[in-house]
Amino acid sequence: MQKDFCAPGGYIDSQGVDLAPARATIEPIQRVLAAFRALPGALVIHTREGHRPQLADLPVNKQWRSEQVCPGIGNAGPLGRILVRGEPGWEIIPELAPTPDEIIIDKPGKGAFYATDLDHVLRLQGITHLVFAGLTTDVCVHTTVRDANDRGLETLILRDCTAATETRHRDAIFSITEMQGGMFGATATSEQFLAALALSNTLPE
């Protein structure tokens, strides 16, 4: 949930995309975050997509494609250089800011496993089930869901906690995720998830 993806003047906004669907995810994500932060043993991980200031980790094809729809990654925008580490637009929005003890994964690609230590962290912490929220459903979220699934991890996408630049893309990802009995995982609303979480906390061990 970086400013470049859901704040005025950011990367997505510069493409002329309506930010309302992305902004609508903030409140339900806040509720889910609060529940996780109060849950013993739960691990909250934030991700940020961005590149080194020298753009040494930015593939030529990714840069070229970004330049077809906006000023392009690495170029100056209202929130600083687009998707560059350390710039204002690269930061996570204040409404969902990580606490000092929460993990942040900085990634150069769409998926959170590529060129990061996410897999290492999850395995050391014994994490087997992942709950996904954030932007965008059809790019960063689903890329990471697929990678997690290939690693044998269980995945759940919270429908109202994620959005795409086009609603039809978001809905297609929900369908693809659940096809054939859950090819890549499952989906639920945050309300359904929080209700199940509350119920599980009242069940005898």
Backbone as JSON Lines, residues from 0, in Angstrom:
{"i":0,"aa":"M","n":[0.84,-1.19,0.0],"ca":[0.0,0.0,0.0],"c":[0.88,1.26,0.0]}
{"i":1,"aa":"Q","n":[1.61,1.43,-1.1],"ca":[2.51,2.57,-1.24],"c":[1.79,3.77,-1.84]}
{"i":2,"aa":"K","n":[2.3,4.94,-1.56],"ca":[1.71,6.16,-2.11],"c":[1.69,6.13,-3.64]}
{"i":3,"aa":"D","n":[2.71,5.56,-4.25],"ca":[2.74,5.51,-5.71],"c":[1.57,4.73,-6.3]}
{"i":4,"aa":"F","n":[0.94,3.87,-5.49],"ca":[-0.16,3.05,-5.99],"c":[-1.54,3.54,-5.57]}
{"i":5,"aa":"C","n":[-1.61,4.41,-4.55],"ca":[-2.96,4.79,-4.11],"c":[-3.08,6.22,-3.6]}
{"i":6,"aa":"A","n":[-2.09,7.06,-3.85],"ca":[-2.15,8.45,-3.4],"c":[-2.13,9.4,-4.59]}
{"i":7,"aa":"P","n":[-2.76,10.55,-4.47],"ca":[-2.72,11.54,-5.54],"c":[-1.28,11.91,-5.87]}
{"i":8,"aa":"G","n":[-0.98,11.98,-7.17],"ca":[0.36,12.32,-7.61],"c":[1.29,11.14,-7.77]}
{"i":9,"aa":"G","n":[0.82,9.94,-7.42],"ca":[1.65,8.75,-7.5],"c":[1.66,8.12,-8.89]}
{"i":10,"aa":"Y","n":[2.33,6.99,-8.98],"ca":[2.52,6.27,-10.25],"c":[1.19,5.93,-10.92]}
{"i":11,"aa":"I","n":[0.27,5.36,-10.15],"ca":[-1.03,4.96,-10.71],"c":[-1.86,6.19,-11.07]}
{"i":12,"aa":"D","n":[-1.85,7.18,-10.2],"ca":[-2.62,8.4,-10.46],"c":[-2.12,9.09,-11.73]}
{"i":13,"aa":"S","n":[-0.82,9.02,-12.0],"ca":[-0.25,9.67,-13.18],"c":[-0.72,9.02,-14.48]}
{"i":14,"aa":"Q","n":[-1.28,7.8,-14.37],"ca":[-1.81,7.11,-15.54],"c":[-3.27,7.46,-15.8]}
{"i":15,"aa":"G","n":[-3.84,8.32,-14.95],"ca":[-5.23,8.72,-15.12],"c":[-6.22,7.72,-14.57]}
{"i":16,"aa":"V","n":[-5.75,6.84,-13.71],"ca":[-6.61,5.8,-13.13],"c":[-7.37,6.36,-11.92]}
{"i":17,"aa":"D","n":[-8.63,6.0,-11.8],"ca":[-9.45,6.39,-10.66],"c":[-8.9,5.72,-9.4]}
{"i":18,"aa":"L","n":[-8.55,6.51,-8.4],"ca":[-7.97,5.96,-7.18],"c":[-9.01,5.48,-6.18]}
{"i":19,"aa":"A","n":[-10.29,5.73,-6.44],"ca":[-11.33,5.4,-5.46],"c":[-11.34,3.92,-5.06]}
{"i":20,"aa":"P","n":[-11.26,2.97,-6.01],"ca":[-11.24,1.56,-5.61],"c":[-10.05,1.22,-4.71]}
{"i":21,"aa":"A","n":[-8.9,1.77,-5.02],"ca":[-7.71,1.52,-4.19],"c":[-7.88,2.12,-2.81]}
{"i":22,"aa":"R","n":[-8.39,3.34,-2.75],"ca":[-8.57,4.01,-1.46],"c":[-9.63,3.31,-0.61]}
{"i":23,"aa":"A","n":[-10.59,2.66,-1.27],"ca":[-11.66,1.96,-0.53],"c":[-11.14,0.76,0.24]}
{"i":24,"aa":"T","n":[-9.96,0.29,-0.09],"ca":[-9.41,-0.88,0.62],"c":[-8.77,-0.49,1.96]}
{"i":25,"aa":"I","n":[-8.5,0.77,2.16],"ca":[-7.74,1.19,3.34],"c":[-8.45,0.84,4.64]}
{"i":26,"aa":"E","n":[-9.73,1.18,4.74],"ca":[-10.46,0.94,6.0],"c":[-10.54,-0.54,6.35]}
{"i":27,"aa":"P","n":[-10.95,-1.42,5.42],"ca":[-10.96,-2.84,5.78],"c":[-9.57,-3.39,6.11]}
{"i":28,"aa":"I","n":[-8.54,-2.91,5.43],"ca":[-7.19,-3.36,5.76],"c":[-6.81,-2.92,7.18]}
{"i":29,"aa":"Q","n":[-7.22,-1.73,7.56],"ca":[-6.94,-1.26,8.92],"c":[-7.55,-2.21,9.96]}
{"i":30,"aa":"R","n":[-8.76,-2.67,9.7],"ca":[-9.42,-3.59,10.64],"c":[-8.68,-4.92,10.71]}
{"i":31,"aa":"V","n":[-8.27,-5.42,9.56],"ca":[-7.54,-6.69,9.53],"c":[-6.19,-6.54,10.21]}
{"i":32,"aa":"L","n":[-5.5,-5.45,9.96],"ca":[-4.21,-5.2,10.6],"c":[-4.36,-5.17,12.12]}
{"i":33,"aa":"A","n":[-5.39,-4.5,12.6],"ca":[-5.61,-4.42,14.05],"c":[-5.81,-5.81,14.64]}
{"i":34,"aa":"A","n":[-6.56,-6.65,13.93],"ca":[-6.81,-8.01,14.41],"c":[-5.53,-8.83,14.44]}
{"i":35,"aa":"F","n":[-4.73,-8.71,13.39],"ca":[-3.47,-9.47,13.33],"c":[-2.49,-9.0,14.4]}
{"i":36,"aa":"R","n":[-2.45,-7.7,14.62],"ca":[-1.52,-7.17,15.61],"c":[-1.87,-7.61,17.02]}
{"i":37,"aa":"A","n":[-3.13,-7.96,17.23],"ca":[-3.56,-8.44,18.54],"c":[-3.52,-9.96,18.66]}
{"i":38,"aa":"L","n":[-3.15,-10.64,17.58],"ca":[-3.18,-12.1,17.54],"c":[-1.8,-12.67,17.89]}
{"i":39,"aa":"P","n":[-1.69,-13.42,18.96],"ca":[-0.39,-14.0,19.33],"c":[0.13,-14.93,18.22]}
{"i":40,"aa":"G","n":[1.37,-14.77,17.87],"ca":[1.99,-15.64,16.88],"c":[1.81,-15.21,15.44]}
{"i":41,"aa":"A","n":[0.97,-14.21,15.2],"ca":[0.76,-13.74,13.83],"c":[1.94,-12.86,13.41]}
{"i":42,"aa":"L","n":[2.29,-12.94,12.14],"ca":[3.41,-12.16,11.61],"c":[2.88,-11.22,10.53]}
{"i":43,"aa":"V","n":[3.05,-9.93,10.73],"ca":[2.62,-8.93,9.75],"c":[3.83,-8.55,8.89]}
{"i":44,"aa":"I","n":[3.67,-8.7,7.58],"ca":[4.74,-8.36,6.65],"c":[4.22,-7.36,5.62]}
{"i":45,"aa":"H","n":[4.93,-6.27,5.46],"ca":[4.6,-5.26,4.45],"c":[5.58,-5.41,3.29]}
{"i":46,"aa":"T","n":[5.13,-5.07,2.09],"ca":[6.03,-5.1,0.94],"c":[6.04,-3.73,0.25]}
{"i":47,"aa":"R","n":[7.18,-3.42,-0.34],"ca":[7.31,-2.19,-1.12],"c":[8.03,-2.51,-2.42]}
{"i":48,"aa":"E","n":[7.43,-2.12,-3.53],"ca":[8.1,-2.26,-4.81],"c":[8.88,-0.99,-5.11]}
{"i":49,"aa":"G","n":[10.12,-1.15,-5.5],"ca":[10.92,0.02,-5.82],"c":[12.3,-0.38,-6.3]}
{"i":50,"aa":"H","n":[12.99,0.58,-6.86],"ca":[14.3,0.32,-7.45],"c":[15.37,1.23,-6.85]}
{"i":51,"aa":"R","n":[16.6,0.78,-6.98],"ca":[17.73,1.58,-6.5],"c":[17.76,2.92,-7.25]}
{"i":52,"aa":"P","n":[18.26,3.96,-6.61],"ca":[18.31,5.27,-7.27],"c":[19.06,5.25,-8.61]}
{"i":53,"aa":"Q","n":[20.04,4.35,-8.73],"ca":[20.79,4.26,-9.98],"c":[20.03,3.46,-11.05]}
{"i":54,"aa":"L","n":[18.91,2.84,-10.64],"ca":[18.09,1.98,-11.51],"c":[18.87,0.77,-12.02]}
{"i":55,"aa":"A","n":[19.87,0.36,-11.28],"ca":[20.68,-0.78,-11.69],"c":[19.9,-2.09,-11.64]}
{"i":56,"aa":"D","n":[18.81,-2.11,-10.87],"ca":[17.99,-3.32,-10.75],"c":[16.67,-3.21,-11.52]}
{"i":57,"aa":"L","n":[16.58,-2.25,-12.42],"ca":[15.37,-2.04,-13.22],"c":[15.55,-2.63,-14.62]}
{"i":58,"aa":"P","n":[14.83,-3.71,-14.94],"ca":[14.95,-4.3,-16.28],"c":[14.54,-3.3,-17.36]}
{"i":59,"aa":"V","n":[15.22,-3.36,-18.48],"ca":[14.95,-2.44,-19.59],"c":[13.5,-2.57,-20.06]}
{"i":60,"aa":"N","n":[12.99,-3.8,-20.14],"ca":[11.61,-3.97,-20.63],"c":[10.59,-3.39,-19.67]}
{"i":61,"aa":"K","n":[10.85,-3.49,-18.36],"ca":[9.94,-2.91,-17.37],"c":[9.93,-1.39,-17.48]}
{"i":62,"aa":"Q","n":[11.09,-0.81,-17.63],"ca":[11.18,0.64,-17.77],"c":[10.48,1.11,-19.04]}
{"i":63,"aa":"W","n":[10.72,0.42,-20.14],"ca":[10.1,0.8,-21.42],"c":[8.59,0.74,-21.32]}
{"i":64,"aa":"R","n":[8.06,-0.33,-20.74],"ca":[6.6,-0.46,-20.64],"c":[6.0,0.63,-19.76]}
{"i":65,"aa":"S","n":[6.68,0.97,-18.68],"ca":[6.15,2.02,-17.81],"c":[6.11,3.37,-18.53]}
{"i":66,"aa":"E","n":[7.02,3.59,-19.44],"ca":[7.06,4.86,-20.18],"c":[5.96,4.97,-21.23]}
{"i":67,"aa":"Q","n":[5.29,3.87,-21.52],"ca":[4.19,3.91,-22.49],"c":[2.9,4.45,-21.88]}
{"i":68,"aa":"V","n":[2.81,4.45,-20.55],"ca":[1.56,4.85,-19.89],"c":[1.71,6.06,-18.97]}
{"i":69,"aa":"C","n":[2.95,6.45,-18.66],"ca":[3.17,7.59,-17.77],"c":[4.62,8.04,-17.93]}
{"i":70,"aa":"P","n":[5.09,9.0,-17.15],"ca":[6.48,9.44,-17.3],"c":[7.51,8.33,-17.17]}
{"i":71,"aa":"G","n":[7.16,7.24,-16.52],"ca":[8.07,6.1,-16.46],"c":[8.78,5.96,-15.13]}
{"i":72,"aa":"I","n":[9.08,4.72,-14.76],"ca":[9.78,4.44,-13.52],"c":[11.14,5.15,-13.52]}
{"i":73,"aa":"G","n":[11.44,5.8,-12.4],"ca":[12.71,6.52,-12.27],"c":[12.63,7.98,-12.64]}
{"i":74,"aa":"N","n":[11.58,8.36,-13.36],"ca":[11.4,9.76,-13.73],"c":[10.71,10.53,-12.61]}
{"i":75,"aa":"A","n":[10.85,11.83,-12.64],"ca":[10.29,12.68,-11.6],"c":[8.78,12.79,-11.72]}
{"i":76,"aa":"G","n":[8.12,12.76,-10.57],"ca":[6.68,12.96,-10.48],"c":[6.38,13.82,-9.28]}
{"i":77,"aa":"P","n":[5.1,14.11,-9.02],"ca":[4.74,14.94,-7.87],"c":[5.21,14.38,-6.53]}
{"i":78,"aa":"L","n":[5.38,13.04,-6.45],"ca":[5.84,12.41,-5.21],"c":[7.29,11.93,-5.32]}
{"i":79,"aa":"G","n":[8.08,12.63,-6.11],"ca":[9.47,12.24,-6.29],"c":[9.63,11.29,-7.46]}
{"i":80,"aa":"R","n":[10.79,10.7,-7.59],"ca":[11.05,9.77,-8.69],"c":[10.18,8.53,-8.53]}
{"i":81,"aa":"I","n":[9.51,8.16,-9.59],"ca":[8.51,7.09,-9.55],"c":[9.15,5.74,-9.22]}
{"i":82,"aa":"L","n":[8.59,5.08,-8.19],"ca":[9.01,3.75,-7.75],"c":[10.52,3.63,-7.53]}
{"i":83,"aa":"V","n":[11.08,4.65,-6.92],"ca":[12.5,4.63,-6.55],"c":[12.6,4.64,-5.02]}
{"i":84,"aa":"R","n":[13.4,3.75,-4.5],"ca":[13.55,3.62,-3.06],"c":[14.0,4.93,-2.41]}
{"i":85,"aa":"G","n":[13.34,5.25,-1.31],"ca":[13.67,6.47,-0.58],"c":[12.88,7.69,-0.99]}
{"i":86,"aa":"E","n":[12.15,7.6,-2.1],"ca":[11.34,8.73,-2.56],"c":[9.99,8.73,-1.83]}
{"i":87,"aa":"P","n":[9.33,9.89,-1.71],"ca":[8.05,9.95,-1.0],"c":[7.0,8.99,-1.53]}
{"i":88,"aa":"G","n":[6.91,8.83,-2.85],"ca":[5.9,7.94,-3.42],"c":[6.13,6.48,-3.13]}
{"i":89,"aa":"W","n":[7.35,6.12,-2.82],"ca":[7.72,4.73,-2.52],"c":[7.26,4.31,-1.13]}
{"i":90,"aa":"E","n":[7.02,5.28,-0.26],"ca":[6.66,4.98,1.13],"c":[5.25,4.4,1.24]}
{"i":91,"aa":"I","n":[5.04,3.61,2.28],"ca":[3.72,3.09,2.6],"c":[2.86,4.23,3.15]}
{"i":92,"aa":"I","n":[1.59,4.25,2.78],"ca":[0.71,5.33,3.22],"c":[0.62,5.37,4.75]}
{"i":93,"aa":"P","n":[0.5,6.56,5.34],"ca":[0.51,6.67,6.81],"c":[-0.63,5.92,7.49]}
{"i":94,"aa":"E","n":[-1.78,5.79,6.8],"ca":[-2.9,5.08,7.41],"c":[-2.58,3.61,7.7]}
{"i":95,"aa":"L","n":[-1.61,3.06,6.99],"ca":[-1.26,1.64,7.15],"c":[0.23,1.48,7.45]}
{"i":96,"aa":"A","n":[0.81,2.48,8.06],"ca":[2.25,2.46,8.32],"c":[2.65,1.28,9.2]}
{"i":97,"aa":"P","n":[3.75,0.63,8.88],"ca":[4.24,-0.48,9.71],"c":[4.64,0.0,11.1]}
{"i":98,"aa":"T","n":[4.47,-0.86,12.08],"ca":[4.99,-0.58,13.41],"c":[6.49,-0.91,13.4]}
{"i":99,"aa":"P","n":[7.24,-0.41,14.37],"ca":[8.7,-0.64,14.37],"c":[9.11,-2.11,14.36]}
{"i":100,"aa":"D","n":[8.27,-2.99,14.89],"ca":[8.65,-4.4,14.97],"c":[8.13,-5.24,13.79]}
{"i":101,"aa":"E","n":[7.48,-4.62,12.83],"ca":[6.95,-5.37,11.68],"c":[7.96,-5.41,10.54]}
{"i":102,"aa":"I","n":[7.91,-6.5,9.79],"ca":[8.86,-6.74,8.72],"c":[8.43,-6.01,7.44]}
{"i":103,"aa":"I","n":[9.4,-5.42,6.76],"ca":[9.16,-4.8,5.46],"c":[10.04,-5.5,4.43]}
{"i":104,"aa":"I","n":[9.42,-5.99,3.38],"ca":[10.15,-6.63,2.28],"c":[10.24,-5.64,1.13]}
{"i":105,"aa":"D","n":[11.44,-5.24,0.79],"ca":[11.64,-4.35,-0.36],"c":[11.97,-5.19,-1.58]}
{"i":106,"aa":"K","n":[11.14,-5.04,-2.6],"ca":[11.24,-5.92,-3.77],"c":[11.42,-5.1,-5.05]}
{"i":107,"aa":"P","n":[12.23,-5.6,-5.99],"ca":[12.41,-4.91,-7.25],"c":[11.43,-5.34,-8.33]}
{"i":108,"aa":"G","n":[10.67,-6.4,-8.05],"ca":[9.75,-6.93,-9.04],"c":[8.31,-6.91,-8.57]}
{"i":109,"aa":"K","n":[7.46,-7.58,-9.32],"ca":[6.05,-7.62,-8.99],"c":[5.78,-8.55,-7.81]}
{"i":110,"aa":"G","n":[6.42,-9.71,-7.81],"ca":[6.23,-10.66,-6.72],"c":[7.14,-10.36,-5.54]}
{"i":111,"aa":"A","n":[6.67,-10.74,-4.35],"ca":[7.43,-10.45,-3.13],"c":[8.5,-11.5,-2.83]}
{"i":112,"aa":"F","n":[8.52,-12.6,-3.59],"ca":[9.54,-13.63,-3.37],"c":[10.8,-13.38,-4.21]}
{"i":113,"aa":"Y","n":[10.64,-12.81,-5.39],"ca":[11.77,-12.62,-6.3],"c":[12.78,-11.62,-5.73]}
{"i":114,"aa":"A","n":[14.05,-12.03,-5.64],"ca":[15.16,-11.18,-5.21],"c":[14.96,-10.59,-3.82]}
{"i":115,"aa":"T","n":[14.26,-11.34,-2.92],"ca":[14.08,-10.91,-1.53],"c":[14.35,-12.11,-0.62]}
{"i":116,"aa":"D","n":[14.3,-11.85,0.69],"ca":[14.47,-12.94,1.66],"c":[13.14,-13.38,2.26]}
{"i":117,"aa":"L","n":[12.03,-13.11,1.57],"ca":[10.72,-13.46,2.11],"c":[10.6,-14.96,2.39]}
{"i":118,"aa":"D","n":[10.99,-15.79,1.45],"ca":[10.88,-17.24,1.64],"c":[11.69,-17.68,2.85]}
{"i":119,"aa":"H","n":[12.87,-17.13,3.0],"ca":[13.75,-17.45,4.13],"c":[13.08,-17.08,5.45]}
{"i":120,"aa":"V","n":[12.51,-15.88,5.51],"ca":[11.84,-15.41,6.73],"c":[10.66,-16.31,7.08]}
{"i":121,"aa":"L","n":[9.82,-16.61,6.1],"ca":[8.63,-17.43,6.35],"c":[9.02,-18.8,6.88]}
{"i":122,"aa":"R","n":[10.02,-19.4,6.29],"ca":[10.42,-20.75,6.71],"c":[11.02,-20.74,8.11]}
{"i":123,"aa":"L","n":[11.84,-19.75,8.42],"ca":[12.43,-19.67,9.75],"c":[11.37,-19.42,10.83]}
{"i":124,"aa":"Q","n":[10.31,-18.69,10.46],"ca":[9.25,-18.39,11.41],"c":[8.16,-19.45,11.44]}
{"i":125,"aa":"G","n":[8.28,-20.46,10.6],"ca":[7.3,-21.54,10.59],"c":[5.94,-21.15,10.05]}
{"i":126,"aa":"I","n":[5.91,-20.15,9.16],"ca":[4.65,-19.67,8.6],"c":[4.24,-20.55,7.42]}
{"i":127,"aa":"T","n":[3.0,-21.04,7.45],"ca":[2.49,-21.91,6.38],"c":[1.25,-21.35,5.69]}
{"i":128,"aa":"H","n":[0.59,-20.37,6.31],"ca":[-0.64,-19.79,5.77],"c":[-0.47,-18.28,5.62]}
{"i":129,"aa":"L","n":[-0.8,-17.77,4.45],"ca":[-0.65,-16.34,4.16],"c":[-2.0,-15.71,3.85]}
{"i":130,"aa":"V","n":[-2.24,-14.53,4.39],"ca":[-3.45,-13.75,4.11],"c":[-3.0,-12.49,3.37]}
{"i":131,"aa":"F","n":[-3.6,-12.23,2.21],"ca":[-3.14,-11.15,1.34],"c":[-4.11,-9.97,1.32]}
{"i":132,"aa":"A","n":[-3.51,-8.77,1.42],"ca":[-4.24,-7.52,1.24],"c":[-3.28,-6.56,0.55]}
{"i":133,"aa":"G","n":[-3.83,-5.63,-0.23],"ca":[-2.97,-4.63,-0.85],"c":[-3.2,-4.49,-2.34]}
{"i":134,"aa":"L","n":[-2.26,-3.79,-2.98],"ca":[-2.41,-3.42,-4.39],"c":[-1.22,-3.93,-5.21]}
{"i":135,"aa":"T","n":[-1.47,-4.24,-6.46],"ca":[-2.78,-4.39,-7.07],"c":[-3.09,-5.88,-7.18]}
{"i":136,"aa":"T","n":[-4.39,-6.19,-7.21],"ca":[-4.82,-7.58,-7.22],"c":[-4.2,-8.39,-8.34]}
{"i":137,"aa":"D","n":[-4.2,-7.8,-9.53],"ca":[-3.82,-8.55,-10.73],"c":[-2.32,-8.55,-11.02]}
{"i":138,"aa":"V","n":[-1.56,-7.77,-10.27],"ca":[-0.12,-7.72,-10.54],"c":[0.65,-8.22,-9.31]}
{"i":139,"aa":"C","n":[0.93,-7.34,-8.37],"ca":[1.77,-7.73,-7.23],"c":[1.13,-8.81,-6.36]}
{"i":140,"aa":"V","n":[-0.16,-8.65,-6.06],"ca":[-0.81,-9.63,-5.18],"c":[-0.83,-11.02,-5.8]}
{"i":141,"aa":"H","n":[-1.33,-11.11,-7.03],"ca":[-1.48,-12.45,-7.6],"c":[-0.13,-13.08,-7.98]}
{"i":142,"aa":"T","n":[0.83,-12.27,-8.36],"ca":[2.16,-12.82,-8.62],"c":[2.71,-13.48,-7.37]}
{"i":143,"aa":"T","n":[2.54,-12.82,-6.23],"ca":[3.03,-13.36,-4.97],"c":[2.22,-14.57,-4.53]}
{"i":144,"aa":"V","n":[0.91,-14.52,-4.75],"ca":[0.05,-15.67,-4.42],"c":[0.5,-16.91,-5.19]}
{"i":145,"aa":"R","n":[0.73,-16.76,-6.47],"ca":[1.16,-17.9,-7.29],"c":[2.51,-18.45,-6.83]}
{"i":146,"aa":"D","n":[3.43,-17.54,-6.54],"ca":[4.74,-17.98,-6.07],"c":[4.64,-18.69,-4.73]}
{"i":147,"aa":"A","n":[3.78,-18.2,-3.85],"ca":[3.58,-18.83,-2.55],"c":[2.97,-20.22,-2.72]}
{"i":148,"aa":"N","n":[2.0,-20.32,-3.61],"ca":[1.35,-21.6,-3.88],"c":[2.35,-22.64,-4.37]}
{"i":149,"aa":"D","n":[3.25,-22.25,-5.24],"ca":[4.28,-23.16,-5.75],"c":[5.23,-23.61,-4.65]}
{"i":150,"aa":"R","n":[5.31,-22.83,-3.57],"ca":[6.17,-23.19,-2.46],"c":[5.43,-24.01,-1.4]}
{"i":151,"aa":"G","n":[4.19,-24.39,-1.69],"ca":[3.43,-25.21,-0.76],"c":[2.74,-24.44,0.35]}
{"i":152,"aa":"L","n":[2.63,-23.13,0.2],"ca":[1.98,-22.31,1.22],"c":[0.5,-22.15,0.9]}
{"i":153,"aa":"E","n":[-0.33,-22.07,1.94],"ca":[-1.75,-21.82,1.78],"c":[-1.97,-20.31,1.66]}
{"i":154,"aa":"T","n":[-2.83,-19.9,0.73],"ca":[-3.03,-18.47,0.49],"c":[-4.5,-18.09,0.52]}
{"i":155,"aa":"L","n":[-4.77,-16.91,1.06],"ca":[-6.12,-16.36,1.12],"c":[-6.05,-14.89,0.73]}
{"i":156,"aa":"I","n":[-6.81,-14.51,-0.3],"ca":[-6.91,-13.11,-0.71],"c":[-8.18,-12.52,-0.11]}
{"i":157,"aa":"L","n":[-8.07,-11.39,0.57],"ca":[-9.24,-10.71,1.12],"c":[-9.8,-9.77,0.05]}
{"i":158,"aa":"R","n":[-10.99,-10.09,-0.42],"ca":[-11.56,-9.43,-1.59],"c":[-11.69,-7.92,-1.46]}
{"i":159,"aa":"D","n":[-12.15,-7.46,-0.31],"ca":[-12.36,-6.02,-0.14],"c":[-11.11,-5.29,0.34]}
{"i":160,"aa":"C","n":[-10.02,-6.04,0.47],"ca":[-8.75,-5.45,0.9],"c":[-7.75,-5.35,-0.25]}
{"i":161,"aa":"T","n":[-8.24,-5.52,-1.46],"ca":[-7.37,-5.42,-2.62],"c":[-8.15,-4.83,-3.79]}
{"i":162,"aa":"A","n":[-7.43,-4.21,-4.71],"ca":[-8.08,-3.58,-5.86],"c":[-7.11,-3.59,-7.04]}
{"i":163,"aa":"A","n":[-7.68,-3.39,-8.23],"ca":[-6.89,-3.33,-9.45],"c":[-7.25,-2.06,-10.21]}
{"i":164,"aa":"T","n":[-6.48,-1.74,-11.24],"ca":[-6.78,-0.55,-12.02],"c":[-8.07,-0.72,-12.82]}
{"i":165,"aa":"E","n":[-8.47,-1.97,-13.04],"ca":[-9.76,-2.26,-13.68],"c":[-10.46,-3.36,-12.89]}
{"i":166,"aa":"T","n":[-11.73,-3.14,-12.59],"ca":[-12.49,-4.09,-11.77],"c":[-12.54,-5.47,-12.41]}
{"i":167,"aa":"R","n":[-12.63,-5.53,-13.74],"ca":[-12.71,-6.83,-14.4],"c":[-11.44,-7.64,-14.2]}
{"i":168,"aa":"H","n":[-10.31,-6.97,-14.08],"ca":[-9.06,-7.68,-13.82],"c":[-9.06,-8.25,-12.4]}
{"i":169,"aa":"R","n":[-9.51,-7.46,-11.45],"ca":[-9.59,-7.92,-10.06],"c":[-10.49,-9.14,-9.95]}
{"i":170,"aa":"D","n":[-11.68,-9.04,-10.56],"ca":[-12.64,-10.14,-10.47],"c":[-12.12,-11.4,-11.16]}
{"i":171,"aa":"A","n":[-11.38,-11.22,-12.25],"ca":[-10.81,-12.37,-12.95],"c":[-9.8,-13.09,-12.05]}
{"i":172,"aa":"I","n":[-9.03,-12.33,-11.29],"ca":[-8.05,-12.94,-10.39],"c":[-8.75,-13.74,-9.3]}
{"i":173,"aa":"F","n":[-9.84,-13.22,-8.77],"ca":[-10.58,-13.98,-7.76],"c":[-11.03,-15.31,-8.35]}
{"i":174,"aa":"S","n":[-11.55,-15.27,-9.56],"ca":[-12.03,-16.49,-10.22],"c":[-10.89,-17.47,-10.49]}
{"i":175,"aa":"I","n":[-9.78,-16.95,-11.01],"ca":[-8.62,-17.8,-11.32],"c":[-8.07,-18.44,-10.05]}
{"i":176,"aa":"T","n":[-8.01,-17.67,-8.98],"ca":[-7.47,-18.2,-7.72],"c":[-8.27,-19.4,-7.23]}
{"i":177,"aa":"E","n":[-9.59,-19.32,-7.36],"ca":[-10.45,-20.36,-6.79],"c":[-10.83,-21.47,-7.76]}
{"i":178,"aa":"M","n":[-10.41,-21.37,-9.02],"ca":[-10.83,-22.38,-10.0],"c":[-10.28,-23.75,-9.63]}
{"i":179,"aa":"Q","n":[-10.98,-24.77,-10.07],"ca":[-10.57,-26.16,-9.87],"c":[-10.3,-26.47,-8.4]}
{"i":180,"aa":"G","n":[-11.21,-26.01,-7.55],"ca":[-11.09,-26.32,-6.13],"c":[-10.06,-25.51,-5.37]}
{"i":181,"aa":"G","n":[-9.63,-24.42,-5.96],"ca":[-8.64,-23.57,-5.3],"c":[-7.26,-23.77,-5.87]}
{"i":182,"aa":"M","n":[-7.14,-23.58,-7.17],"ca":[-5.86,-23.79,-7.87],"c":[-4.71,-23.02,-7.22]}
{"i":183,"aa":"F","n":[-4.99,-21.78,-6.84],"ca":[-3.93,-20.95,-6.24],"c":[-4.24,-20.53,-4.81]}
{"i":184,"aa":"G","n":[-5.41,-20.93,-4.29],"ca":[-5.75,-20.56,-2.93],"c":[-7.24,-20.31,-2.78]}
{"i":185,"aa":"A","n":[-7.57,-19.35,-1.93],"ca":[-8.97,-19.05,-1.64],"c":[-9.15,-17.54,-1.52]}
{"i":186,"aa":"T","n":[-10.41,-17.1,-1.54],"ca":[-10.73,-15.7,-1.32],"c":[-11.86,-15.6,-0.3]}
{"i":187,"aa":"A","n":[-11.94,-14.46,0.36],"ca":[-13.01,-14.19,1.31],"c":[-13.06,-12.69,1.53]}
{"i":188,"aa":"T","n":[-14.14,-12.21,2.09],"ca":[-14.19,-10.8,2.49],"c":[-13.49,-10.65,3.83]}
{"i":189,"aa":"S","n":[-13.11,-9.44,4.15],"ca":[-12.48,-9.21,5.46],"c":[-13.45,-9.52,6.58]}
{"i":190,"aa":"E","n":[-14.74,-9.25,6.37],"ca":[-15.74,-9.54,7.39],"c":[-15.82,-11.04,7.66]}
{"i":191,"aa":"Q","n":[-15.82,-11.83,6.6],"ca":[-15.84,-13.29,6.76],"c":[-14.58,-13.77,7.48]}
{"i":192,"aa":"F","n":[-13.45,-13.22,7.09],"ca":[-12.19,-13.64,7.7],"c":[-12.14,-13.29,9.18]}
{"i":193,"aa":"L","n":[-12.53,-12.07,9.52],"ca":[-12.48,-11.64,10.92],"c":[-13.46,-12.42,11.78]}
{"i":194,"aa":"A","n":[-14.61,-12.77,11.2],"ca":[-15.59,-13.59,11.93],"c":[-15.01,-14.98,12.21]}
{"i":195,"aa":"A","n":[-14.35,-15.56,11.21],"ca":[-13.74,-16.88,11.39],"c":[-12.6,-16.81,12.4]}
{"i":196,"aa":"L","n":[-11.86,-15.72,12.37],"ca":[-10.76,-15.54,13.31],"c":[-11.29,-15.44,14.74]}
{"i":197,"aa":"A","n":[-12.37,-14.69,14.91],"ca":[-12.97,-14.55,16.24],"c":[-13.49,-15.89,16.73]}
{"i":198,"aa":"L","n":[-14.09,-16.67,15.84],"ca":[-14.62,-17.98,16.22],"c":[-13.5,-18.92,16.63]}
{"i":199,"aa":"S","n":[-12.41,-18.9,15.87],"ca":[-11.3,-19.81,16.17],"c":[-10.68,-19.49,17.52]}
{"i":200,"aa":"N","n":[-10.74,-18.24,17.93],"ca":[-10.17,-17.85,19.22],"c":[-11.04,-18.29,20.39]}
{"i":201,"aa":"T","n":[-12.29,-18.68,20.12],"ca":[-13.18,-19.13,21.19],"c":[-13.27,-20.64,21.27]}
{"i":202,"aa":"L","n":[-12.69,-21.35,20.28],"ca":[-12.76,-22.81,20.26],"c":[-11.75,-23.4,21.24]}
{"i":203,"aa":"P","n":[-12.1,-24.51,21.87],"ca":[-11.14,-25.17,22.77],"c":[-9.98,-25.76,21.98]}
{"i":204,"aa":"E","n":[-8.81,-25.74,22.56],"ca":[-7.64,-26.29,21.88],"c":[-7.64,-27.82,21.96]}
